[in-house]
Amino acid sequence: MPCSGERCRRVWWSAAAAVVAFFFVFVAAAAAAATASMYDDVEVVWGGDHSFFFMDGDGDALALCLDETHGSGFRSRDAYLYARFDVDMMLVANNSAGTVTTLYLMPDDVPWEYHDEVDLEFLGNVTGEPYTLHTNIFANGVGGREQQFRLWFDPTADFHTYSIVWNPKHIIILVDGVPIRDYRNTAARGGPAFPTWQKMRAHGSLWNADDWATQGGRVKTDWSEAPFFAYYRGLRVTPCAPSPGVAWCGDEPPESPWFDQQETDAAALSKARREHLLYDYCEDTKRFKDTGLPVECTIN
Ligand SMILES: *[C@@H]1O[C@H](CO)[C@@H](O)[C@H](O)[C@H]1NC(C)=O
Ligand SMILES: *[C@@H]1O[C@H](CO)[C@@H](O)[C@H](O)[C@H]1NC(C)=O
């Protein structure tokens, strides 16, 4: 079945029977003042007819839809140099095999050699089998820094908060406030380039990637179960504010108090990694047997 607002409403209704205040808005609603508003804060950049804003309790939410023709995607209206991004997501339920739901940071059009990106990709699965959270980081067009995680809850049953903290020292990825990845800026110690100079926007999307996403591409999207829906709400952005006398955050000194508020809880990080890490490129000695592990893997 193709994507439609009517279909979106029914799926949402069955998924969230507990939601009391509920009505759809396909035009701007007088959104509750204090609540983060997807409608105000993001713009749909592709698949406009496959994305639906609706009211959810106190605030609004955005449903992205995927059917056999295409999916959809949005980006934040503003771009930021260093920020913390938090968003609540509820992923495609039941048979989500072949689908990928994303949250990522990316600058606006730049040549590939300047391309930076911070990626969270939620790889769907057949009913009853777990999602994989695939993460990657690109700087100056170079990625290949994959880490994958198993979530410790059913990400389709309810909203959970996914966060990216980006400052000149690290990129930290958190799930429900628990740090799972801390990618450090090691450029000054011989490590690779790090995203430090261009603004990025937060993006989200839902698309078909059944050539690789689920069980290595063996399991394809079952279009008889389409349309597929993923939900986003409450994008909260805490941007870097330059210190007095500093023109912009690109000049903020690394010892700035703003960045020190964003240290990782090392004990929580190592516990989460012990329990939920599936794959780390820094441990993949087979993949890098000819070249040795990437240099940042061995810098303390
Ligand atoms: C998932 O499957 C259950 C049980 O068949 C059904 O009640 C529910 O509506 C389905 N959810 C979605 C999002 O299709
Ligand atoms: C899907 O489920 C299978 C079986 O549990 C698991 O091996 C795989 O990692 C899961 N995720 C993906 C994206 O294939």
Coordinates of C-alpha atoms and ligand atoms in Angstrom, one line a residue:
M1 CA 0.0 0.0 0.0
P2 CA 1.3 3.5 -0.8
C3 CA 2.1 6.2 1.8
S4 CA -0.8 8.3 2.9
G5 CA -1.8 10.5 5.8
E6 CA -4.7 8.3 6.4
R7 CA -2.5 5.2 6.6
C8 CA 0.0 7.1 8.8
R9 CA -2.8 8.0 11.2
R10 CA -4.0 4.4 11.5
V11 CA -0.5 3.0 12.1
W12 CA 0.2 5.7 14.7
W13 CA -3.1 5.0 16.4
S14 CA -2.4 1.3 16.8
A15 CA 1.2 1.9 17.9
A16 CA 0.3 4.6 20.4
A17 CA -3.1 3.7 21.8
A18 CA -2.1 5.4 25.0
V19 CA -1.7 8.8 23.4
V20 CA -4.7 10.8 24.5
A21 CA -4.6 14.2 22.8
F22 CA -4.3 13.3 19.2
F23 CA -5.0 15.1 15.9
F24 CA -3.3 15.5 12.7
V25 CA -2.1 18.8 11.3
F26 CA -1.1 19.1 7.7
V27 CA -0.7 22.8 8.1
A28 CA 1.0 24.8 10.9
A29 CA -0.6 24.3 14.2
A30 CA -0.4 26.8 17.0
A31 CA 2.2 24.7 18.6
A32 CA 2.6 24.7 22.3
A33 CA 5.1 27.4 23.1
A34 CA 7.6 25.8 25.3
T35 CA 7.9 22.5 23.4
A36 CA 10.4 21.8 20.7
S37 CA 8.4 21.8 17.4
M38 CA 9.4 19.6 14.5
Y39 CA 7.2 21.7 12.3
D40 CA 9.1 24.9 13.2
D41 CA 12.6 23.5 13.4
V42 CA 12.9 21.2 10.4
E43 CA 12.2 21.3 6.7
V44 CA 11.4 18.3 4.6
V45 CA 14.0 18.0 1.9
W46 CA 12.7 15.1 -0.1
G47 CA 9.6 12.9 -0.2
G48 CA 7.3 15.8 0.8
D49 CA 4.3 13.6 0.0
H50 CA 5.8 10.9 2.2
S51 CA 6.1 12.9 5.4
F52 CA 3.5 13.9 7.8
F53 CA 3.5 16.4 10.7
F54 CA 1.0 15.6 13.5
M55 CA 0.3 16.6 17.0
D56 CA 1.5 14.3 19.7
G57 CA 0.4 15.3 23.2
D58 CA 2.0 18.6 24.1
G59 CA 4.1 18.9 20.9
D60 CA 4.2 17.8 17.4
A61 CA 6.0 15.0 15.7
L62 CA 7.0 14.1 12.1
A63 CA 6.3 10.7 10.5
L64 CA 8.5 9.7 7.6
C65 CA 7.0 7.1 5.3
L66 CA 8.5 4.6 2.9
D67 CA 6.7 2.7 0.2
E68 CA 7.8 1.1 -3.0
T69 CA 8.3 4.4 -4.8
H70 CA 10.5 6.2 -2.3
G71 CA 11.0 7.3 1.3
S72 CA 11.5 10.8 2.8
G73 CA 14.0 13.0 4.7
F74 CA 14.3 16.2 6.6
R75 CA 16.9 18.6 7.9
S76 CA 17.1 21.2 10.6
R77 CA 16.3 24.7 9.4
D78 CA 19.5 26.0 11.1
A79 CA 23.1 24.8 10.7
Y80 CA 25.6 24.8 13.7
L81 CA 29.2 24.7 14.4
Y82 CA 29.4 22.6 17.5
A83 CA 26.3 21.7 19.3
R84 CA 24.5 19.0 21.2
F85 CA 21.6 17.4 19.2
D86 CA 18.9 15.4 20.9
V87 CA 15.9 13.9 19.2
D88 CA 13.3 11.3 20.1
M89 CA 12.7 8.5 17.6
M90 CA 10.4 5.6 17.2
L91 CA 11.5 3.2 14.5
V92 CA 9.7 1.1 11.9
A93 CA 7.8 -1.6 13.7
N94 CA 7.3 -5.3 12.9
N95 CA 9.0 -6.4 9.7
S96 CA 11.4 -3.5 9.1
A97 CA 13.9 -5.6 7.1
G98 CA 15.6 -3.7 4.3
T99 CA 14.6 -0.3 5.7
V100 CA 17.1 2.2 7.2
T101 CA 16.1 5.0 9.5
T102 CA 18.7 7.7 10.0
L103 CA 19.9 10.6 12.1
Y104 CA 23.0 12.4 10.9
L105 CA 24.9 15.6 10.8
M106 CA 26.1 17.0 7.5
P107 CA 27.2 20.3 6.0
D108 CA 25.4 21.8 3.1
D109 CA 26.8 21.1 -0.4
V110 CA 30.6 21.0 -0.3
P111 CA 33.0 19.1 -2.6
W112 CA 33.5 15.6 -1.4
E113 CA 37.0 16.3 -0.2
Y114 CA 35.5 18.6 2.5
H115 CA 32.6 16.3 3.3
D116 CA 32.1 15.8 7.0
E117 CA 29.4 13.6 8.4
V118 CA 28.3 12.0 11.7
D119 CA 26.0 9.0 11.0
L120 CA 23.5 7.0 13.0
E121 CA 21.8 4.4 10.8
F122 CA 19.2 2.1 12.3
L123 CA 19.2 -1.1 10.2
G124 CA 15.8 -2.8 10.2
N125 CA 15.2 -6.5 10.6
V126 CA 12.5 -9.1 10.3
T127 CA 9.8 -9.3 12.9
G128 CA 11.3 -10.3 16.3
E129 CA 14.9 -9.9 15.3
P130 CA 16.9 -6.9 16.6
Y131 CA 17.8 -3.7 14.9
T132 CA 21.5 -2.8 14.5
L133 CA 22.6 0.8 15.2
H134 CA 25.4 1.5 12.7
T135 CA 27.5 4.6 13.3
N136 CA 30.2 6.2 11.2
I137 CA 32.2 9.5 11.1
F138 CA 33.5 11.3 8.0
A139 CA 36.0 14.1 7.9
N140 CA 37.3 15.7 4.7
G141 CA 35.6 13.0 2.7
V142 CA 37.1 10.1 4.6
G143 CA 34.9 7.7 6.6
G144 CA 35.4 4.0 7.3
R145 CA 35.1 4.5 11.0
E146 CA 32.2 2.1 11.6
Q147 CA 31.0 1.0 15.0
Q148 CA 27.8 -1.0 15.5
F149 CA 25.6 -1.5 18.5
R150 CA 22.7 -3.7 19.6
L151 CA 20.1 -1.6 21.4
W152 CA 19.0 -2.8 24.8
F153 CA 15.3 -2.1 24.3
D154 CA 12.7 -2.4 21.5
P155 CA 13.2 0.8 19.6
T156 CA 9.8 0.4 17.8
A157 CA 7.7 0.2 20.9
D158 CA 8.2 3.7 22.1
F159 CA 10.2 6.9 21.6
H160 CA 13.8 6.8 22.8
T161 CA 16.3 9.7 22.8
Y162 CA 19.3 9.6 20.4
S163 CA 22.0 12.3 20.9
I164 CA 25.1 13.6 19.2
V165 CA 27.5 15.9 21.1
W166 CA 29.9 17.6 18.8
N167 CA 32.7 19.8 20.0
P168 CA 36.4 20.3 19.1
K169 CA 37.5 17.5 21.4
H170 CA 35.0 14.8 20.5
I171 CA 31.9 13.5 18.9
I172 CA 29.9 11.6 21.5
I173 CA 26.9 9.4 20.6
L174 CA 24.3 8.7 23.4
V175 CA 21.2 6.6 23.6
D176 CA 18.8 7.6 26.3
G177 CA 21.6 9.6 27.9
V178 CA 24.0 6.6 27.9
P179 CA 27.2 7.3 26.0
I180 CA 28.0 4.5 23.5
R181 CA 30.7 6.1 21.4
D182 CA 33.3 8.7 21.9
Y183 CA 35.2 9.6 18.8
R184 CA 38.1 11.9 19.8
N185 CA 39.8 14.6 17.9
T186 CA 43.4 13.3 17.6
A187 CA 44.5 15.5 14.7
A188 CA 47.0 17.4 16.8
R189 CA 48.6 14.1 17.8
G190 CA 49.0 12.7 14.3
G191 CA 45.4 11.5 14.0
P192 CA 43.1 12.1 11.1
A193 CA 41.2 15.3 10.2
F194 CA 38.2 16.1 12.4
P195 CA 35.1 18.2 11.7
T196 CA 36.2 21.6 13.1
W197 CA 35.3 24.4 10.7
Q198 CA 32.0 24.0 8.9
K199 CA 28.5 24.2 10.1
M200 CA 26.4 21.1 9.9
R201 CA 22.6 20.5 10.0
A202 CA 20.8 17.6 11.7
H203 CA 19.1 15.4 9.1
G204 CA 16.8 12.4 9.4
S205 CA 15.5 10.0 6.7
L206 CA 13.8 6.7 6.0
W207 CA 14.8 4.8 2.9
N208 CA 15.1 1.4 1.3
A209 CA 18.6 -0.2 1.5
D210 CA 17.7 -3.8 1.1
D211 CA 20.8 -4.4 -1.1
W212 CA 22.9 -4.3 2.1
A213 CA 21.1 -3.3 5.3
T214 CA 19.6 -6.5 6.7
Q215 CA 21.6 -9.6 7.4
G216 CA 24.1 -8.4 4.8
G217 CA 21.5 -7.8 2.1
R218 CA 20.1 -11.4 2.2
V219 CA 16.7 -10.3 3.5
K220 CA 14.8 -7.9 1.2
T221 CA 12.1 -5.4 2.0
D222 CA 8.7 -7.0 2.0
W223 CA 6.7 -4.4 0.1
S224 CA 3.5 -6.3 0.8
E225 CA 3.9 -4.8 4.3
A226 CA 4.4 -1.2 3.1
P227 CA 4.0 1.6 4.0
F228 CA 6.7 1.8 6.7
F229 CA 6.7 4.6 9.2
A230 CA 9.4 6.1 11.5
Y231 CA 8.6 8.9 13.9
Y232 CA 10.7 11.8 15.2
R233 CA 9.8 14.4 17.8
G234 CA 11.3 17.1 20.0
L235 CA 14.5 18.0 18.2
R236 CA 16.5 19.9 20.8
V237 CA 19.7 21.7 19.7
T238 CA 22.0 23.2 22.3
P239 CA 24.4 25.2 20.1
C240 CA 27.9 26.3 21.1
A241 CA 27.7 30.0 22.3
P242 CA 31.1 31.7 21.9
S243 CA 32.7 33.0 25.1
P244 CA 32.9 36.8 25.7
G245 CA 35.4 38.3 23.2
V246 CA 35.4 35.2 21.0
A247 CA 33.9 35.9 17.5
W248 CA 32.6 32.4 16.7
C249 CA 32.8 28.9 18.1
G250 CA 35.5 28.0 15.5
D251 CA 37.8 30.2 17.6
E252 CA 36.6 29.0 21.0
P253 CA 39.7 27.7 22.8
P254 CA 39.7 23.9 23.4
E255 CA 39.8 24.6 27.2
S256 CA 36.6 26.6 26.9
P257 CA 34.2 25.8 29.8
W258 CA 31.5 25.2 27.2
F259 CA 33.4 22.1 25.9
D260 CA 34.3 20.8 29.4
Q261 CA 30.7 20.5 30.3
Q262 CA 30.5 17.9 27.7
E263 CA 33.0 15.3 28.9
T264 CA 31.9 11.7 28.7
D265 CA 31.2 9.5 31.7
A266 CA 34.0 7.0 31.2
A267 CA 32.5 4.3 33.4
A268 CA 29.1 4.5 31.7
L269 CA 30.8 4.5 28.3
S270 CA 32.9 1.4 28.9
K271 CA 29.9 -0.5 30.5
A272 CA 27.7 0.3 27.5
R273 CA 30.4 -0.8 25.1
R274 CA 31.0 -4.0 27.0
E275 CA 27.4 -4.8 26.8
H276 CA 26.2 -3.5 23.5
L277 CA 29.1 -3.1 21.0
L278 CA 28.8 -5.4 18.0
Y279 CA 31.5 -4.1 15.8
D280 CA 34.4 -1.7 16.1
Y281 CA 36.7 -0.9 13.1
C282 CA 39.5 -0.4 15.6
E283 CA 39.3 -4.1 16.5
D284 CA 39.0 -5.4 13.0
T285 CA 42.6 -6.6 12.5
K286 CA 41.5 -8.7 9.6
R287 CA 40.2 -5.8 7.6
F288 CA 43.3 -3.8 8.2
K289 CA 45.8 -6.6 8.0
D290 CA 47.8 -5.0 5.2
T291 CA 47.9 -1.5 6.5
G292 CA 47.7 -1.8 10.2
L293 CA 44.9 -0.3 12.3
P294 CA 44.0 3.3 11.5
V295 CA 46.3 5.6 13.4
E296 CA 43.6 7.1 15.7
C297 CA 42.9 3.6 17.1
T298 CA 46.2 3.4 18.8
I299 CA 46.6 7.1 20.1
N300 CA 45.9 7.4 23.8
Ligands
LIG1 C1 2.6 -4.7 14.1 O1 2.0 -6.0 14.3 C2 1.0 -6.0 15.2 C3 0.5 -7.4 15.4 O2 0.3 -8.0 14.2 C4 -0.1 -5.1 14.8 O3 -1.2 -5.0 15.7 C5 0.5 -3.7 14.6 O4 -0.5 -2.8 14.1 C6 1.7 -3.7 13.7 N1 2.3 -2.4 13.7 C7 2.6 -1.7 12.6 C8 3.3 -0.4 12.8 O5 2.3 -2.1 11.5
LIG2 C1 19.0 -9.1 12.3 O1 18.8 -10.3 13.0 C2 19.9 -11.3 12.8 C3 19.5 -12.5 13.6 O2 19.2 -12.2 14.9 C4 21.2 -10.6 13.3 O3 22.2 -11.5 13.1 C5 21.4 -9.3 12.6 O4 22.6 -8.7 13.2 C6 20.2 -8.4 12.8 N1 20.4 -7.1 12.2 C7 20.6 -6.9 10.9 C8 20.7 -5.4 10.5 O5 20.8 -7.7 10.1

